[in-house]
Amino acid sequence: MSVSRRGFIKLLGAGTACLGLSKLGIDLTPTQAYAAGLKIEGAKESISICPFCACCCNVLVHAKDGKIINVEGDPDYPVSGGGLCAKGAALKSLHMSPERLTKPLYRAPGSAKWVEKDWDWMMERIARRIKDQRDRDFMPKNAEGAVANRLESVFHLGSSQVSNEEAAVLHQMIRAFGIVHFDHQARICHSPSVPALAECFGRGAMTNHFADLANSDAVLIMGSNCAEHHPMTFKWIIKAKEKGAYVMHVDPKFSRTSARSNLHVPIRSGTDIAMLGGMIKYILENKKFFAEFVVNYTNASFLVGEKYSFKDGMFSGFDAAKKKYDKSQWAFEKDSQGLVKRDKTLAHPRCVINVMRDHYSRYDLETVSSVTGVSKADLLKVYETFSATGKPDKAGAFVYALGWTQHSVGVQNIRMSGLIQQLLGNVGVAGGGIAALRGEPNVQGTTDHALLYGYLPGYHNMPTTNFPALDDYLKANTPKSADPMSVNWWQNRPKYIVSLLKSWYGENATKENDFGYSYVPKLDPGQDCSHLYIFDRMYKDKIKGGFCFGHNPCQSIPNSHKVRKAWDKLDWLVMGDVFHNETTDNWRRPGVDPKKCKTEIFLLPSAYRAEKAGTVSNSGRWQMWHYKAAEPLGKSRSMGEMFVEMMNRVRDLYKKEGGAFPDPITKADYPAAFDAEAVARRVNGYFTKDVEVGGKLYKKGQLVPGFPNLKADGSTTSMCWVYCGGYTEEAGNLAKRRDLTQTPMQAKIHLYPKFAWVWPMDRRILYNRASVDVNGKPYNPEKAVIAWENGKWVGDVPDGGQPPMAMKGGVYPFIMHTEGHSQLFGPGREDGPFPEHYEPAETPITTNPFSAQMSNPCMKVIKSDMDELAKNGDPRFPIVLTTYSLTEHWCSGSETRNGPALLEAEPQQYVEMSPQLAKEKGVSNGDVVIVESLRGKTEAVAMVTVRIKPFTIMGKTVHLVGMPFCFGWTKPKCGDTTNRVTVSVGDPNTSIPEYKACLVNLHKAKKVTEL
Ligand code: SF4
């Protein structure tokens, strides 16, 4: 028998204990010789996962004598095929870096130095700090006297760096403490993806997966430079191009993505809705939409209620004092049965598609071109090419990242792609959908586990004070549908909430005590506890202490002068990280006297990715296990261990001393020690008693086989329902699967159904029921995702197992939406049912040609003496600044700036500008310049390049400059963060800051270091 390397590894259990293979009748001799030749002599090989972008490239880590000696790409990972970008290639040097934090460090108030302490001393003191602060400030009731049970004076920030298992125990601990100022990197990178994609299709995740991009006939990349920032994604786009796909890159600057695309279209930052509004007009006027799909599967035929209107940039129902809409005015018209009225002929003037046509009738080529700076020829080329995919046998994909999310219209930017994909029928099909290129290593998983103030794990709204009892909460958050053809999956929410509470409070969660619902803190309705507000409240002395793990906000949050001052005001801080960064060492930043900083700081050294086990989820929702290759360096520990010890120490104090509302802490069912495998089982969930489900008996303590088996009666647990089904009694931990086998149907579309595990229920392409007609026949049989054959579905796991729509018992394809249809008209977002073009909060122009409303009327604007906004067309700041990442550095650069090779490749802060602007400013390539805004100044080296061109906007020349956002003052010793100049303004739905467009000016520095 011959066994491939891949097969051999699989048989070995992917680097774990060797089975007795000879006992299975397999002759190992030739295989061992082959595999031995591939390995490093004497080294243990383990599979780990790159801790940078959410491509989540699998890596092989070789360790000898307990030390990591080599890291290389894993050829078996379908996404990368063994490839790594510069950051992944630097993993060994980063893991073994002498700059690593290896010992717990303590900084006393007013001290100018770190002092080494042991873990026991640190943990004891941290637990005391937490308890004292909690006892002092716990709020049993809010200002109106409603039960709140929350703690506002303590925050937690981070982290997308943690595994799913670490996120699960972290979330449980934070809620037990009552902390509501709770946020992580998802807020500032992809928070708009969830409400935007969910409003369109029902779930907030990337619709397809990376390899699926190879199936596209046209790829429209907007708001992403994926060749540089998600390189392993881009290879699938190139595969599509090699097969004849047309690839378009719409982006303010020319980059490596542009270079490999068929067309680069420069656009003024912040005008994507205008450009895509023009595409909707083009599709509707030229009848390019996929009519059968639009009528059957979208809400195009739904009648919008008579209260809805749109006038001069404003939708009906606006309350100017509150800066909020009354969304009930956007409701659909219903009949006496409670069913939405429809006109499938699409003739009724209040049909969604006609309301939409009216809305975008203003987005003509002339106006769109003058606002965006895109030539009419380029607009038409993009519109024609992409809308040509509105046919059954064609597919087009949108690809986006932070270039779309980080705007005051971030959610509506993404909604725009959802509208177009619905019109063209590019949903659920191979090569279609919307690729939300997630940023940080596990930001998908940590969003699923809701390290975010407004959600509980699994996408449930955080309870609020107007829902004092569980029943009130469930009634308000569980939709009902009168339509028998609508699956309305969220009707199951009570099962997921009760299972979550049971997993948090075990035996102490009973029907009589609402399963411990009162232990969960309650926000006031509308209370915003996201990053911008946390720092504003910290600056205003309302927050006293907190936690920051795997996060660098003093570098990465806008208006960093204010953020850093706010950080100075804390009484105590607990931080966990791999390296020092601008946040850990804020107290000794340039120009600051450490003696004046009163903060007591506990800095805990964290294990790095290859030093711990657990799962992470890539952007395509693949949950994958990474193994521990070596012991953590020095005295570092995994964050999971830190969280569990902190919680248990605080619990011990409460048990001993009592204190403010101890029950959420003392009654928690919490692990005594962190074990990723055990937590993975908790995340999946158990039966709490013997239960019969569907004629099958499950015993107490058995793993729940999947979320359809979860119950609302307390007989099941699950720490995050979307992951239930990933760890079963029969198959074990499915995240460890490495099986690359496919059926011919799956191979045709690069579907790998047995590699790792994907939520929900191993479904690789979401909404795949929309890839077939009402009889279950694939629209494109050549690239079928699923098909109804002989009374059953074949192919991918169907998105709902019921028969196709036209068959007996058939259901609509969008099972997560109450009405079963995807939503062109979305009545649930804060700033309108249709995206509308508004200018960024700071804009170089003085009028908006689409309406009298200049900026998003609902955007969040932070107000303080350090938060100034330039007025429209402010002549002092005429230049638009956009920001971006680099291949060589990730996010704030706090890790990658410690890699000598990475730093050599990209050593310093720079500002890209056109030759025309450089000439105007008297700047030469390589000069040091000062970039300034109303918030502050920063230094950068001028990079004069034709990659950026001046725009002509409404007849006037507008310059744009671009700066990477990954540099800071700690290293290298030149330059500082771009965020010294950015704005504290946020999207109304998620409060993501507008990093991608603000107004600046620049001048040549008078000396090498002027600041
Ligand atoms: S940064 Fe992303 S593309 Fe690069 S090696 Fe890591 S996971 Fe792969």
PDB file of N, CA, C and O and ligand atoms in Angstrom, residues 50 52-53 55-57 84-85 87-88 230-232, ligand 1:
ATOM      1  N   CYS A  50      -1.138  30.646  11.268  1.00  0.00           N
ATOM      2  CA  CYS A  50      -0.550  31.992  11.281  1.00  0.00           C
ATOM      3  C   CYS A  50      -1.447  32.942  12.080  1.00  0.00           C
ATOM      4  O   CYS A  50      -2.662  32.957  11.868  1.00  0.00           O
ATOM      5  N   PHE A  52      -1.840  36.119  11.935  1.00  0.00           N
ATOM      6  CA  PHE A  52      -2.099  37.448  11.369  1.00  0.00           C
ATOM      7  C   PHE A  52      -3.441  37.477  10.644  1.00  0.00           C
ATOM      8  O   PHE A  52      -4.453  37.355  11.288  1.00  0.00           O
ATOM      9  N   CYS A  53      -3.481  37.579   9.334  1.00  0.00           N
ATOM     10  CA  CYS A  53      -4.798  37.835   8.723  1.00  0.00           C
ATOM     11  C   CYS A  53      -5.700  36.611   8.784  1.00  0.00           C
ATOM     12  O   CYS A  53      -5.264  35.502   9.068  1.00  0.00           O
ATOM     13  N   CYS A  55      -6.948  34.826   6.585  1.00  0.00           N
ATOM     14  CA  CYS A  55      -6.743  33.690   5.680  1.00  0.00           C
ATOM     15  C   CYS A  55      -6.414  32.465   6.527  1.00  0.00           C
ATOM     16  O   CYS A  55      -6.649  31.333   6.136  1.00  0.00           O
ATOM     17  N   CYS A  56      -5.835  32.733   7.725  1.00  0.00           N
ATOM     18  CA  CYS A  56      -5.513  31.668   8.690  1.00  0.00           C
ATOM     19  C   CYS A  56      -4.680  30.564   8.060  1.00  0.00           C
ATOM     20  O   CYS A  56      -5.011  29.359   8.185  1.00  0.00           O
ATOM     21  N   CYS A  57      -3.609  30.916   7.391  1.00  0.00           N
ATOM     22  CA  CYS A  57      -2.759  29.912   6.757  1.00  0.00           C
ATOM     23  C   CYS A  57      -2.276  28.915   7.797  1.00  0.00           C
ATOM     24  O   CYS A  57      -1.741  29.295   8.848  1.00  0.00           O
ATOM     25  N   LEU A  84       2.903  31.177   2.098  1.00  0.00           N
ATOM     26  CA  LEU A  84       2.845  32.135   3.211  1.00  0.00           C
ATOM     27  C   LEU A  84       3.268  33.493   2.684  1.00  0.00           C
ATOM     28  O   LEU A  84       4.119  33.579   1.800  1.00  0.00           O
ATOM     29  N   CYS A  85       2.712  34.558   3.218  1.00  0.00           N
ATOM     30  CA  CYS A  85       3.210  35.883   2.868  1.00  0.00           C
ATOM     31  C   CYS A  85       4.376  36.228   3.794  1.00  0.00           C
ATOM     32  O   CYS A  85       4.812  35.406   4.616  1.00  0.00           O
ATOM     33  N   LYS A  87       4.663  37.959   6.427  1.00  0.00           N
ATOM     34  CA  LYS A  87       4.415  37.864   7.877  1.00  0.00           C
ATOM     35  C   LYS A  87       4.437  36.405   8.332  1.00  0.00           C
ATOM     36  O   LYS A  87       5.031  36.069   9.357  1.00  0.00           O
ATOM     37  N   GLY A  88       3.781  35.560   7.563  1.00  0.00           N
ATOM     38  CA  GLY A  88       3.774  34.140   7.921  1.00  0.00           C
ATOM     39  C   GLY A  88       5.180  33.569   7.871  1.00  0.00           C
ATOM     40  O   GLY A  88       5.567  32.738   8.702  1.00  0.00           O
ATOM     41  N   HIS A 230      -4.358  40.295   2.073  1.00  0.00           N
ATOM     42  CA  HIS A 230      -4.897  38.929   2.210  1.00  0.00           C
ATOM     43  C   HIS A 230      -4.337  38.120   1.039  1.00  0.00           C
ATOM     44  O   HIS A 230      -5.085  37.645   0.175  1.00  0.00           O
ATOM     45  N   PRO A 231      -3.007  37.967   1.019  1.00  0.00           N
ATOM     46  CA  PRO A 231      -2.373  37.420  -0.193  1.00  0.00           C
ATOM     47  C   PRO A 231      -2.877  36.032  -0.584  1.00  0.00           C
ATOM     48  O   PRO A 231      -2.970  35.726  -1.773  1.00  0.00           O
ATOM     49  N   MET A 232      -3.216  35.216   0.390  1.00  0.00           N
ATOM     50  CA  MET A 232      -3.636  33.859   0.020  1.00  0.00           C
ATOM     51  C   MET A 232      -5.058  33.829  -0.524  1.00  0.00           C
ATOM     52  O   MET A 232      -5.471  32.875  -1.160  1.00  0.00           O
TER      53      MET A 232
HETATM   54  S1  SF4 B   1      -0.741  36.985   7.137  1.00  0.00           S
HETATM   55 FE1  SF4 B   1      -2.463  35.960   6.165  1.00  0.00          FE
HETATM   56  S2  SF4 B   1      -1.802  35.457   4.089  1.00  0.00           S
HETATM   57 FE2  SF4 B   1       0.028  35.959   5.308  1.00  0.00          FE
HETATM   58  S3  SF4 B   1       0.746  33.980   6.000  1.00  0.00           S
HETATM   59 FE3  SF4 B   1      -0.521  34.826   7.620  1.00  0.00          FE
HETATM   60  S4  SF4 B   1      -2.576  34.027   7.268  1.00  0.00           S
HETATM   61 FE4  SF4 B   1      -1.367  33.686   5.396  1.00  0.00          FE
END
